[in-house]
CSV table of C-alpha atoms in Angstrom, one decimal:
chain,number,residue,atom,x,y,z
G,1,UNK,CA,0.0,0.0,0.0
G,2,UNK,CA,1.5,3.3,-0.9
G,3,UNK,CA,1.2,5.5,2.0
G,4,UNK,CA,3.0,9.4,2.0
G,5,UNK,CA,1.2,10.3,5.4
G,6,UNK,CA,3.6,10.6,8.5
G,7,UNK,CA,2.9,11.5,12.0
G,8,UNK,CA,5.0,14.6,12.9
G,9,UNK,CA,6.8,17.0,11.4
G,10,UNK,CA,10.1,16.7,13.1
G,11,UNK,CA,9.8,12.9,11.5
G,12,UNK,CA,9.5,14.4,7.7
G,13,UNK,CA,12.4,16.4,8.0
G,14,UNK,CA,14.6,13.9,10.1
G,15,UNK,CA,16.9,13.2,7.8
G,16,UNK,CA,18.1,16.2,6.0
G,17,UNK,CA,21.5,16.9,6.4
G,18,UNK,CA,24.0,20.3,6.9
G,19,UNK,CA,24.3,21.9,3.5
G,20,UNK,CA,21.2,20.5,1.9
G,21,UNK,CA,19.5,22.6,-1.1
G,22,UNK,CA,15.8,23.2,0.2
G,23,UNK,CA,12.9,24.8,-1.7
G,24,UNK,CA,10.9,26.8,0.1
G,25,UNK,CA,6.8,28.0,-1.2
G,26,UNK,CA,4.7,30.6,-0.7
G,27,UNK,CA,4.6,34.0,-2.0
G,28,UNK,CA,3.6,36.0,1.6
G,29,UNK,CA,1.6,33.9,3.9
G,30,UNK,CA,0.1,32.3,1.3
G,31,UNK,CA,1.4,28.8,0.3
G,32,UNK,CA,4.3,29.0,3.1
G,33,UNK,CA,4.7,26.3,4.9
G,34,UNK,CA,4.9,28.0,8.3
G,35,UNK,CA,5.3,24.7,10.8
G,36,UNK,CA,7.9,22.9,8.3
G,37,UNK,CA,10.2,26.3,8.4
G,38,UNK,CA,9.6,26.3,11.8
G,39,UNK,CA,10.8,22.5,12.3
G,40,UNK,CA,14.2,23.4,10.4
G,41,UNK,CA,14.7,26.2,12.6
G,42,UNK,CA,14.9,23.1,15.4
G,43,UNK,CA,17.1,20.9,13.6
G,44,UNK,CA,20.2,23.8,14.0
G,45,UNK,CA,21.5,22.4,10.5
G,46,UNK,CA,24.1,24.3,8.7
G,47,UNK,CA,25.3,25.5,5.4
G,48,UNK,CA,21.7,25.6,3.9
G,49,UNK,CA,21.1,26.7,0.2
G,50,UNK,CA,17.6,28.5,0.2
G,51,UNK,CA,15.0,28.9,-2.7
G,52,UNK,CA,12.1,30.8,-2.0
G,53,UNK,CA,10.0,33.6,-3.3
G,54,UNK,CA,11.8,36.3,-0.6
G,55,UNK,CA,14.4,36.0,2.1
G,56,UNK,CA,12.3,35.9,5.0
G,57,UNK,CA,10.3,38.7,6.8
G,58,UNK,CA,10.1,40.1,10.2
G,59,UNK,CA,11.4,37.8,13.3
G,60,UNK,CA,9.6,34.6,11.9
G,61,UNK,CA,10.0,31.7,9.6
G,62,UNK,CA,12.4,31.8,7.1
G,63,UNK,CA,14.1,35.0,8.9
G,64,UNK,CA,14.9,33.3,11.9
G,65,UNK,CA,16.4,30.4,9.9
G,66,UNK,CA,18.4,33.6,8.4
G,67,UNK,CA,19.3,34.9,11.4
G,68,UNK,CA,20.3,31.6,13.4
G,69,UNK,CA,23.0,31.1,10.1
G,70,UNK,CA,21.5,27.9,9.1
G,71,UNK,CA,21.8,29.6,5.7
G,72,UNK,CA,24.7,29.5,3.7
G,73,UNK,CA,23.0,30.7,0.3
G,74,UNK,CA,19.6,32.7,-0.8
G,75,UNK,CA,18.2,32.0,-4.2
G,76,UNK,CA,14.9,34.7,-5.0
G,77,UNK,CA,13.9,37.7,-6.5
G,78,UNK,CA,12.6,40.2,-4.4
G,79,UNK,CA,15.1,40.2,-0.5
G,80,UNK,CA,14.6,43.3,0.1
G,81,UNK,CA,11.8,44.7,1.9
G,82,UNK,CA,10.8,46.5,4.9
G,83,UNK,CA,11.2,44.0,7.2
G,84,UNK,CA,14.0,42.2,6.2
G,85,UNK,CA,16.3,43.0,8.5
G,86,UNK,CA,17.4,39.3,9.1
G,87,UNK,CA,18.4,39.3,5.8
G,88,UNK,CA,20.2,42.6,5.5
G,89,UNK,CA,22.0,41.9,8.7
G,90,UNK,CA,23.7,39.2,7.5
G,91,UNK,CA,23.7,40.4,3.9
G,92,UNK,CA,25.7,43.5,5.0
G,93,UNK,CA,28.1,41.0,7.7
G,94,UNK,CA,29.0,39.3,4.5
G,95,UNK,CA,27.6,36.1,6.0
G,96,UNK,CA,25.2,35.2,3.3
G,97,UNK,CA,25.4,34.9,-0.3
G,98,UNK,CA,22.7,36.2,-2.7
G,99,UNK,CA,22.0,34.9,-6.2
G,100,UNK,CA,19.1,37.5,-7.3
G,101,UNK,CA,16.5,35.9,-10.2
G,102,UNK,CA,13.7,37.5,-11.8
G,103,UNK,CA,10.3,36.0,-10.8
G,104,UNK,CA,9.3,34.5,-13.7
G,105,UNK,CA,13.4,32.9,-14.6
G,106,UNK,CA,12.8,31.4,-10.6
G,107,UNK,CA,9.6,29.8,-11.5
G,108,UNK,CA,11.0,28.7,-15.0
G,109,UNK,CA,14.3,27.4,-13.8
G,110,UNK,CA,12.1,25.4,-11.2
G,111,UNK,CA,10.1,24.5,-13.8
G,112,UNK,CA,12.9,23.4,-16.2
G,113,UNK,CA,14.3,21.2,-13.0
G,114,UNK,CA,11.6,19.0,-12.5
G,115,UNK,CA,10.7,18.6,-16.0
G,116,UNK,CA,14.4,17.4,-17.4
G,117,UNK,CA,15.4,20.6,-19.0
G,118,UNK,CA,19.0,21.6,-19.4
G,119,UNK,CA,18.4,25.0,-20.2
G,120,UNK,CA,16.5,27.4,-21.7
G,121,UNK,CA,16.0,30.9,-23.7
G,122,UNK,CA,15.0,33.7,-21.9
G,123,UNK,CA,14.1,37.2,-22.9
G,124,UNK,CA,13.9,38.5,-18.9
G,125,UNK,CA,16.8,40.1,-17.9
G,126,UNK,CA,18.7,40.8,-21.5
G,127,UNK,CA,20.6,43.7,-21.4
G,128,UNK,CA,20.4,43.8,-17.3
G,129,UNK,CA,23.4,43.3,-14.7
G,130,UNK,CA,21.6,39.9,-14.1
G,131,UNK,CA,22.5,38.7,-16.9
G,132,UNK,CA,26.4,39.7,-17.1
G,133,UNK,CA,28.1,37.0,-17.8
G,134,UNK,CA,25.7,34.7,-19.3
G,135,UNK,CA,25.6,33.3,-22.6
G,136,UNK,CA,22.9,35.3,-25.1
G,137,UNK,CA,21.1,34.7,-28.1
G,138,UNK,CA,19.8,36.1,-30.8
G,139,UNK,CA,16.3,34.2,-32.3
G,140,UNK,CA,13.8,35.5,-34.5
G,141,UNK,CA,14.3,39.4,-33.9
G,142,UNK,CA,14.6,38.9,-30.0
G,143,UNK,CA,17.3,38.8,-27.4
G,144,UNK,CA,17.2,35.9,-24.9
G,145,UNK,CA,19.7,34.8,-22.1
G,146,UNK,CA,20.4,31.0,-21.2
G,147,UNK,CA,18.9,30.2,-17.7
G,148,UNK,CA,19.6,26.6,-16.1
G,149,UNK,CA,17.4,24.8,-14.1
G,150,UNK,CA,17.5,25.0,-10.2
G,151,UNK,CA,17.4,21.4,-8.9
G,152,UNK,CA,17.2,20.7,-5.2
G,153,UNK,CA,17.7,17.8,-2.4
G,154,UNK,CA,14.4,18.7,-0.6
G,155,UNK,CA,11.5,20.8,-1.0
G,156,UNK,CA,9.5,22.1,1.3
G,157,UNK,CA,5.3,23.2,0.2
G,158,UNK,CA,2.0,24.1,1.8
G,159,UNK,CA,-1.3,22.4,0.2
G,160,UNK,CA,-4.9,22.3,0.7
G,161,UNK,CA,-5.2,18.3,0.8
G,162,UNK,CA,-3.8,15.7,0.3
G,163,UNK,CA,-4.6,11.9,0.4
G,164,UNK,CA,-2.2,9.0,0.9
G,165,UNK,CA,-0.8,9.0,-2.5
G,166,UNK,CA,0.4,12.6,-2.3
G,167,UNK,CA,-2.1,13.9,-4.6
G,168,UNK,CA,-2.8,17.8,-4.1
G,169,UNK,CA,-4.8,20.1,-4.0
G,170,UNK,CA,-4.3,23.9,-3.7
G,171,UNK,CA,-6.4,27.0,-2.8
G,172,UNK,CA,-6.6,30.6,-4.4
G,173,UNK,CA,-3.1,32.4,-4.7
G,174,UNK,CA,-1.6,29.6,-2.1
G,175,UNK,CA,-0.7,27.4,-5.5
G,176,UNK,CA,2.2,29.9,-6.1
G,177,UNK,CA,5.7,27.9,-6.5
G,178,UNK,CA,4.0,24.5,-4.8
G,179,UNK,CA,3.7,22.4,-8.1
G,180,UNK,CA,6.9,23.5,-10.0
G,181,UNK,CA,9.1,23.2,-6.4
G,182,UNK,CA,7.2,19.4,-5.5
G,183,UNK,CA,8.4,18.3,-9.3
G,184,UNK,CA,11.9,20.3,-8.4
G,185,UNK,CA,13.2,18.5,-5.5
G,186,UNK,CA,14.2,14.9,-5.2
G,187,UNK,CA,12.0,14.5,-1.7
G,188,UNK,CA,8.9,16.8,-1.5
G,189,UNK,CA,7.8,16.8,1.4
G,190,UNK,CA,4.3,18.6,2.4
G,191,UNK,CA,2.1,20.5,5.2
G,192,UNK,CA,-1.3,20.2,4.8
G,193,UNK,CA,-4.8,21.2,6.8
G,194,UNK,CA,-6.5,18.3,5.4
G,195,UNK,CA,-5.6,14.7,4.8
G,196,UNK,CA,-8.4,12.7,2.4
G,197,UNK,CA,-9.3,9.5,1.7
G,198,UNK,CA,-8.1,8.0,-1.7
G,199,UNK,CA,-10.6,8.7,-4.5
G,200,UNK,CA,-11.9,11.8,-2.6
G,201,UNK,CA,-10.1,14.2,-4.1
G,202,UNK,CA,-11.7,15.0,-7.8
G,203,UNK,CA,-9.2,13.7,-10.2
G,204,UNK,CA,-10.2,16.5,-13.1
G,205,UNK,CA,-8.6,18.7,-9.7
G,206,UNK,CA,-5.7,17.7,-8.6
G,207,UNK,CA,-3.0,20.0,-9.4
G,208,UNK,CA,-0.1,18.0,-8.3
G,209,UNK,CA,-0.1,14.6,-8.8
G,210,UNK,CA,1.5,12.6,-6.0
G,211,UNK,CA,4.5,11.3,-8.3
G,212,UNK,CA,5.8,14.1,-7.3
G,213,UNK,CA,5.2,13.8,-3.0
G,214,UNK,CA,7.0,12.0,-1.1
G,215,UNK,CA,6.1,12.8,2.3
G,216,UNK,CA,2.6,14.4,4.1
G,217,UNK,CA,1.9,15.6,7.4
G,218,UNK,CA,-1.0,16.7,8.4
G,219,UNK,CA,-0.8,20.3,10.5
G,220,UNK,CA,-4.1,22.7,11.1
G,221,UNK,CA,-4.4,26.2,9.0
G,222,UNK,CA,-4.6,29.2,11.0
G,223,UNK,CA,-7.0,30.8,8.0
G,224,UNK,CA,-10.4,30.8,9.1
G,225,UNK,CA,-11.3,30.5,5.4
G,226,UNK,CA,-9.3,27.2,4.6
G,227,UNK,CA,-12.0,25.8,7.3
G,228,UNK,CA,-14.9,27.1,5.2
U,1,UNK,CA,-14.5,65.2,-15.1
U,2,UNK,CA,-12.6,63.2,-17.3
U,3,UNK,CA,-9.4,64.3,-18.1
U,4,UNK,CA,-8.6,65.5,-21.4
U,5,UNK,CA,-5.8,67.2,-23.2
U,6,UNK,CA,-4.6,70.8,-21.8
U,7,UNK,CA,-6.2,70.0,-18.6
U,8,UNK,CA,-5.5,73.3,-17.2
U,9,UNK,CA,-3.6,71.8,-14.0
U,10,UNK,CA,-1.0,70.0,-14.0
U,11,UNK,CA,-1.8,65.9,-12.9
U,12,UNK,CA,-2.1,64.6,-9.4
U,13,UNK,CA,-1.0,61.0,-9.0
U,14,UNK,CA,-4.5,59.7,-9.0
U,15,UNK,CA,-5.4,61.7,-12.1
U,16,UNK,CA,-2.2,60.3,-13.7
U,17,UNK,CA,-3.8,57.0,-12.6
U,18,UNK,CA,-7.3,58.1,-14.1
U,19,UNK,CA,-5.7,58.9,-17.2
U,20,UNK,CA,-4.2,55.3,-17.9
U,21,UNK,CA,-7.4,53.6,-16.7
U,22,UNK,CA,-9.3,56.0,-20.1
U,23,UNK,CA,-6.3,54.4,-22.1
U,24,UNK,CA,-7.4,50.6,-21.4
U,25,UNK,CA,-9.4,48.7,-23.9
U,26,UNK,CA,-12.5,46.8,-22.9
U,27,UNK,CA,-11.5,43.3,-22.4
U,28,UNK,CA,-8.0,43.8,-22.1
U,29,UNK,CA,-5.5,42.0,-19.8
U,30,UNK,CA,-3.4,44.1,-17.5
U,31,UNK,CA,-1.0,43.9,-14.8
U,32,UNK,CA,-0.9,46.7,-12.3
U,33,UNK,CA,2.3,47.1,-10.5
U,34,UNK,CA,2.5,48.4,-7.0
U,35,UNK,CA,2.1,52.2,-5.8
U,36,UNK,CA,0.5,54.7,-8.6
U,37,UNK,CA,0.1,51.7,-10.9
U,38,UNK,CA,-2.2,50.0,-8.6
U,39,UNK,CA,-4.9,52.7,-8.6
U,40,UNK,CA,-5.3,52.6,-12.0
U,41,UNK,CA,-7.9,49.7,-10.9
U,42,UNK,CA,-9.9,52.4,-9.0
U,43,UNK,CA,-10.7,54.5,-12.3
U,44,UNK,CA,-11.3,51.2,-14.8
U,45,UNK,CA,-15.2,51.1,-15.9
U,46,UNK,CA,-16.5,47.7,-14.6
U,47,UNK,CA,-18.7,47.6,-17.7
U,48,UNK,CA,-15.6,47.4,-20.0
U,49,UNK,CA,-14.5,43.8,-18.1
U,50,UNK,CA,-10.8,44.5,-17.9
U,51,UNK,CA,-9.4,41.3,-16.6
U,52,UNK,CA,-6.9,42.1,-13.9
U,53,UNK,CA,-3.6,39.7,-14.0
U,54,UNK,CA,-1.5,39.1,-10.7
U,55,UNK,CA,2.1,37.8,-11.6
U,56,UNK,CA,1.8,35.6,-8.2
U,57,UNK,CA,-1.1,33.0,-10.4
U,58,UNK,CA,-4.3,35.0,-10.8
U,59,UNK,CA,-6.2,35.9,-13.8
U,60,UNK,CA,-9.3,38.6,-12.7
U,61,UNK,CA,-8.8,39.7,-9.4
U,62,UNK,CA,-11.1,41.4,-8.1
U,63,UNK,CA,-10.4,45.2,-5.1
U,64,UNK,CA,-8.8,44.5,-2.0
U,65,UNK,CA,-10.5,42.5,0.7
U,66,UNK,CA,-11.4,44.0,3.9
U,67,UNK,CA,-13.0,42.7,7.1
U,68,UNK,CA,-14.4,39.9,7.0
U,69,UNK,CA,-13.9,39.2,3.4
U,70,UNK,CA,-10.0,38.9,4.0
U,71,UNK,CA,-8.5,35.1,3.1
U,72,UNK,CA,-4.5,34.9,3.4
U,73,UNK,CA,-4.8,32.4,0.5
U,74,UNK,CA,-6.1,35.0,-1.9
U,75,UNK,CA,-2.9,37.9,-2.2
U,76,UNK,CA,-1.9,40.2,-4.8
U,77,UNK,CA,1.9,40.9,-5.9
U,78,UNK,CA,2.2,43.3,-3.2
U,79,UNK,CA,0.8,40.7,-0.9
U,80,UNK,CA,-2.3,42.4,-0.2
U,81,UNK,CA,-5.3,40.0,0.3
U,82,UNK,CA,-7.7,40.7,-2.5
U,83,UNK,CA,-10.9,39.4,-3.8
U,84,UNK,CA,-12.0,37.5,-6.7
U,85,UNK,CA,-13.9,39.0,-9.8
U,86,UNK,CA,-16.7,36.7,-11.4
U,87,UNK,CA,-14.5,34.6,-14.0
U,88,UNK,CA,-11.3,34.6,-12.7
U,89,UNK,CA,-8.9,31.8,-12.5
U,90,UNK,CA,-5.7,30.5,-10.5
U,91,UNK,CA,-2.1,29.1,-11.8
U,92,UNK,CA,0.8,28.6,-10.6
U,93,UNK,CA,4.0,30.5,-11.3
U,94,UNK,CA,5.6,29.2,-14.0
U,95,UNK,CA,2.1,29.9,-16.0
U,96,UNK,CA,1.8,33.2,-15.1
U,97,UNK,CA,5.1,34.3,-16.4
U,98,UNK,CA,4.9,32.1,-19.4
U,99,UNK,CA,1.8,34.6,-20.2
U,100,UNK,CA,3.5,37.2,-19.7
U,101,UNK,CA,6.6,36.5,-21.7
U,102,UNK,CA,4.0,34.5,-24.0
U,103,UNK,CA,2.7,37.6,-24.7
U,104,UNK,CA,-0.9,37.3,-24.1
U,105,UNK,CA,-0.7,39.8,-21.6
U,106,UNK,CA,-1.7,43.3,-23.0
U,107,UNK,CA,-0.6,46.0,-20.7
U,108,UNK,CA,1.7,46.2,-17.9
U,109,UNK,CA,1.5,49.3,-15.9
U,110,UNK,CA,4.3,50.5,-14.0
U,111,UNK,CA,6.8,53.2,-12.0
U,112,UNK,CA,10.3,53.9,-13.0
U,113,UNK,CA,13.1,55.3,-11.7
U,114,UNK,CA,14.1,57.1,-15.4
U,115,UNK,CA,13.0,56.0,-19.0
U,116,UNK,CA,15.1,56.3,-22.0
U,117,UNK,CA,13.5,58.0,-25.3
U,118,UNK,CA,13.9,54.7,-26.7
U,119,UNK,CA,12.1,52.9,-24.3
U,120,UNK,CA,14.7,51.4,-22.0
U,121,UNK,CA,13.5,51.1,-18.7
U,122,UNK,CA,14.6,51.2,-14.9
U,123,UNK,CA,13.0,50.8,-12.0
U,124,UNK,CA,14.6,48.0,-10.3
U,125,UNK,CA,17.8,48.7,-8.7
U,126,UNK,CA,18.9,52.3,-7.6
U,127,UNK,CA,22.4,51.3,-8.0
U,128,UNK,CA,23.7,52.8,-4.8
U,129,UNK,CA,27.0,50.5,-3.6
U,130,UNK,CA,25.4,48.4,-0.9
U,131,UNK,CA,21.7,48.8,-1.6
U,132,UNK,CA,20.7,44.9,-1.6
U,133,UNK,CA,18.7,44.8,-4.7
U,134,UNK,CA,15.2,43.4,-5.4
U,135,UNK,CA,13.7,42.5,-8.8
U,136,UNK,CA,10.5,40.4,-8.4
U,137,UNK,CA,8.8,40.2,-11.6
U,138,UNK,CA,9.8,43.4,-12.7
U,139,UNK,CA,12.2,42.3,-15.7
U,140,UNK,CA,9.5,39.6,-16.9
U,141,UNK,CA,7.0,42.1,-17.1
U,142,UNK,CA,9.1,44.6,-19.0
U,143,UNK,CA,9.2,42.0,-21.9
U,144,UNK,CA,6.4,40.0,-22.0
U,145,UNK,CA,3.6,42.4,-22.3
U,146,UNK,CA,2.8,43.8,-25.6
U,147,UNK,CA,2.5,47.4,-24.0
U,148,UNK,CA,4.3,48.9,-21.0
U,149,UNK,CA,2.7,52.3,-19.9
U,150,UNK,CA,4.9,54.3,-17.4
U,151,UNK,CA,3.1,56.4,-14.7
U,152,UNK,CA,5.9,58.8,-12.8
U,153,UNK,CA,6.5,62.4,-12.6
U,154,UNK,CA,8.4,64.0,-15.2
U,155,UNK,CA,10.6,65.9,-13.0
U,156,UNK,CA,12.7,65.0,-9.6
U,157,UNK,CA,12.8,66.7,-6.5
U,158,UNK,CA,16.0,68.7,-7.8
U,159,UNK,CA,14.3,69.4,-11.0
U,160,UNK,CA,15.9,66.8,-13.3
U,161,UNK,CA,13.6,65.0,-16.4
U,162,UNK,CA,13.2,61.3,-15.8
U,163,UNK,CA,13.0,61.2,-19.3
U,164,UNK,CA,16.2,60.9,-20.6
U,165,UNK,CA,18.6,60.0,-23.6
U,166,UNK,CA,19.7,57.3,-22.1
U,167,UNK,CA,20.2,55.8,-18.8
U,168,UNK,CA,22.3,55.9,-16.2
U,169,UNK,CA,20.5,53.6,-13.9
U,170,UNK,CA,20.6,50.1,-13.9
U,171,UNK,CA,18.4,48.9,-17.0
U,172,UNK,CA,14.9,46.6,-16.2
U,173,UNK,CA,13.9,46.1,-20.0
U,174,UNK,CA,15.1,47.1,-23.0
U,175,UNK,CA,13.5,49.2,-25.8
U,176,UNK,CA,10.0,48.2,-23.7
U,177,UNK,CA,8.3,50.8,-22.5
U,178,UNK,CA,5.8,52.1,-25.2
U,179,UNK,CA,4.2,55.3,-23.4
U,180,UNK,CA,4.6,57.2,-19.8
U,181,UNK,CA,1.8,59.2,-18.1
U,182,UNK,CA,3.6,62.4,-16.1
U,183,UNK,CA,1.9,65.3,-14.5
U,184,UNK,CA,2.4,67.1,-17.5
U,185,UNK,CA,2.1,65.6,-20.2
U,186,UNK,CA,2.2,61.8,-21.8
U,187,UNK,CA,4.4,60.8,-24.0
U,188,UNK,CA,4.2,57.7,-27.1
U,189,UNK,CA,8.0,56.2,-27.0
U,190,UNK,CA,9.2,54.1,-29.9
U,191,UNK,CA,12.6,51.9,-30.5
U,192,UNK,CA,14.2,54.3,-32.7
U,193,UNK,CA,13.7,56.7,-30.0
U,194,UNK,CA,11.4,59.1,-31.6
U,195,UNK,CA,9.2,60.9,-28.7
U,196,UNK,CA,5.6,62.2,-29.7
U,197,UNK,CA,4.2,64.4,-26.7
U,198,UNK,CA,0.4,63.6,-27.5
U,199,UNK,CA,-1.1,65.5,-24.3
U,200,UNK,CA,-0.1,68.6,-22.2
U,201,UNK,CA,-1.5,69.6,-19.0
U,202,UNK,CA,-1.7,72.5,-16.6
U,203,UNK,CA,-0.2,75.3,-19.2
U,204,UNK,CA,2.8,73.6,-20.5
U,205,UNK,CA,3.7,74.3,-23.9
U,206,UNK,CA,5.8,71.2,-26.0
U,207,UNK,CA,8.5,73.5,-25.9
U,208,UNK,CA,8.4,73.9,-22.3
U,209,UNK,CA,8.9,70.1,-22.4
U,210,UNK,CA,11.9,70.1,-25.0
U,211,UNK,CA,13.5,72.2,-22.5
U,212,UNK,CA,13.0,70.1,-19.2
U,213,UNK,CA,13.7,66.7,-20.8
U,214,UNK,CA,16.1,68.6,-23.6
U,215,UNK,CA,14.6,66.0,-25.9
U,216,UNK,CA,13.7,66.4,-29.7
U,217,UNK,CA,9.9,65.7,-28.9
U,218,UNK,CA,7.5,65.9,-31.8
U,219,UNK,CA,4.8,67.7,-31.1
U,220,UNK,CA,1.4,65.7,-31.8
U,221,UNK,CA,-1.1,67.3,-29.6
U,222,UNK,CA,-3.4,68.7,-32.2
């Protein structure tokens, strides 16, 4: 029987070592998978590459991971903001290294790992300081720049349900990065308020299909409107 | 009032913002970007059914949620919770740029730091030697959709164009921008970098412009 439930979340994320490569969803509150970031904060690991949307916000989450220098490497498009302080501390103490990506070449690179690309054609960023360095092309009248895929150990994503298989489901905005960073990592492992039955969830709807999960656990939403 | 050509002031921001919204076909697809750009949505005519595209996986989103009717699943790019219009869809990320660079995306409305007179943009990076710097979806945008329209003020603090030859800044998008809405006038932008001033406001004369931006601008007002 193929079962991708577990009991905790300390158990999912058990076994991922100092200087692992983790994907991170969400794009603000939605999609983040607040108690996963919160169980890597307690495993004090080391050297940690990051992908995520930001590089953490206030004294929470992902910033605290920041700040406790679990985090070797930040990989996302938009660090600053107002509070990032976490961030900017470190970034400033030359502690942390930044590798800045438009939106759209994060999600495409992501995309490109899980799907088997080597590379791809870009027009985002031509002609920018992003792009120094990088090989270019000319096709059909347009500029484009070679991006390469950003593959991962572990991935870490918020759904709406899930049943055993590791079929998902997503709501509203919360979809964000979810289903290119499960089919980016080699172990996905996912949060989610509600765990189904097999054959519950409407197959015409599921949005990520559970060959890419490896691991569930179940943890409550604090939206009042997942619950509706 | 809607505001038309030699409007004798000169444009507040949400004028500026009025002004795009008049510019937006019925049915057209649009990203909003955040500050000015996002209250275009407050002048668009409901009737017209603009469809309202979030780069974080939305298609028609509907104002900002207050109250009861706030859902942290349901955020725009400025990670504001939001509603949904009738007809709207979700996707995830890698969709919503491949519109965008796609190019089924009509407008994208933004700010800028300066624009070139050939449309380069930049409104990213300040360039200041330890400023951390922050993109987002601000280079996809650039050049994915067909149109960029620019809403900023012609002129800085100290009195300098934002229109410029070329820039100095660090560039967004290339050759992209295809109009900009100031609080004087707006201006149609092409790749070969000729500049036609189509609309003056608040007693400024085309040559008053040619000698704020000390631009060639062709005059196509009348």
């Amino acid at each position: 029987m193929i079962n991708k439930f577990r009991d905790s979340v300390d158990e999912v994320l058990a076994d991922i070592p100092d200087g692992a490569t983790i994907l991170i969803g969400g794009f603000g509150l939605a999609g983040q998978p607040v108690e996963l970031i919160d169980g890597l904060l307690r495993r004090k690991l080391t050297g940690l590459t990051i992908v995520n949307n930001n590089a953490g916000n206030g004294d929470e989450g992902l910033a605290l991971l920041v700040k406790s220098g679990a985090v070797r490497k930040v990989i996302c498009s938009f660090p600053r903001q107002v509070d990032s302080w976490n961030f900017d501390a470190k970034y400033h103490a030359g502690e942390i290294e930044l590798e800045l990506v438009p939106q759209g070449n994060l999600a495409e690179r992501l995309r490109a790992a899980g799907a088997g690309i080597g590379g791809f054609y870009t027009p985002s960023g031509f002609g920018t300081t992003l792009a120094e360095g990088k090989e270019t092309r000319h096709i059909d009248g347009r500029d484009y720049v070679l991006e390469f895929p950003i593959t991962a150990d572990y991935a870490l994503i918020k759904a709406h349900k899930a049943d055993r298989w590791g079929n998902l489901v997503y709501r509203k905005t919360s979809r964000n990065f979810g289903p290119l960073m499960a089919a980016a990592a080699t172990t996905t492992i996912v949060q989610v308020p509600y765990l189904v039955e097999l054959g519950e969830l409407d197959p015409e709807r599921v949005v990520t299909p559970g060959i890419y999960v490896d691991r569930v656990v179940q943890v409550d939403s604090t939206n009042p409107k997942e619950h509706s | 009032m809607s505001i038309g050509h030699r409007h004798p002031e000169k444009l507040t921001r949400d004028q500026m913002a009025e002004r795009v919204a008049n510019d937006v076909p019925a049915g057209a697809v649009v990203n909003l970007g955040i500050g000015i750009p996002t209250k275009v949505s407050n002048y668009l005519n409901p009737e017209h059914e603009i469809v309202l595209h979030t780069e974080n996986g939305m298609l028609g989103m509907g104002p900002e949620a207050h109250g009861d009717d706030i859902d942290t699943d349901l955020l725009n790019a400025g990670k504001l919770p939001v509603t949904e219009a009738p007809g709207c869809s979700y996707f995830h990320h890698a969709d919503s740029f491949a519109m965008m660079r796609g190019g089924h995306l009509d407008i994208a409305v933004m700010g800028a730091f300066p624009v070139s007179k050939n449309g380069d943009l930049a409104n990213w990076h300040t360039g200041e030697p330890g400023a951390i710097p922050a993109v987002g979806g601000a280079m996809d945008l650039a050049v994915g959709a067909k149109d960029v329209f620019v809403i900023m003020e012609l002129m800085t603090k100290k009195g300098e164009s934002k229109l410029v030859e070329s820039l100095t800044y660090p560039v967004t998008g290339l050759g992209c921008v295809t109009r900009v809405y100031t609080e004087l006038a707006i201006f149609d932008l092409d790749r070969a970098g000729s500049v036609r001033v189509t609309e003056t406001y608040g007693n400024t004369s085309v040559a008053d412009l040619r000698t704020m931006t000390t631009l060639d601008l062709i005059d196509a007002t009348e």
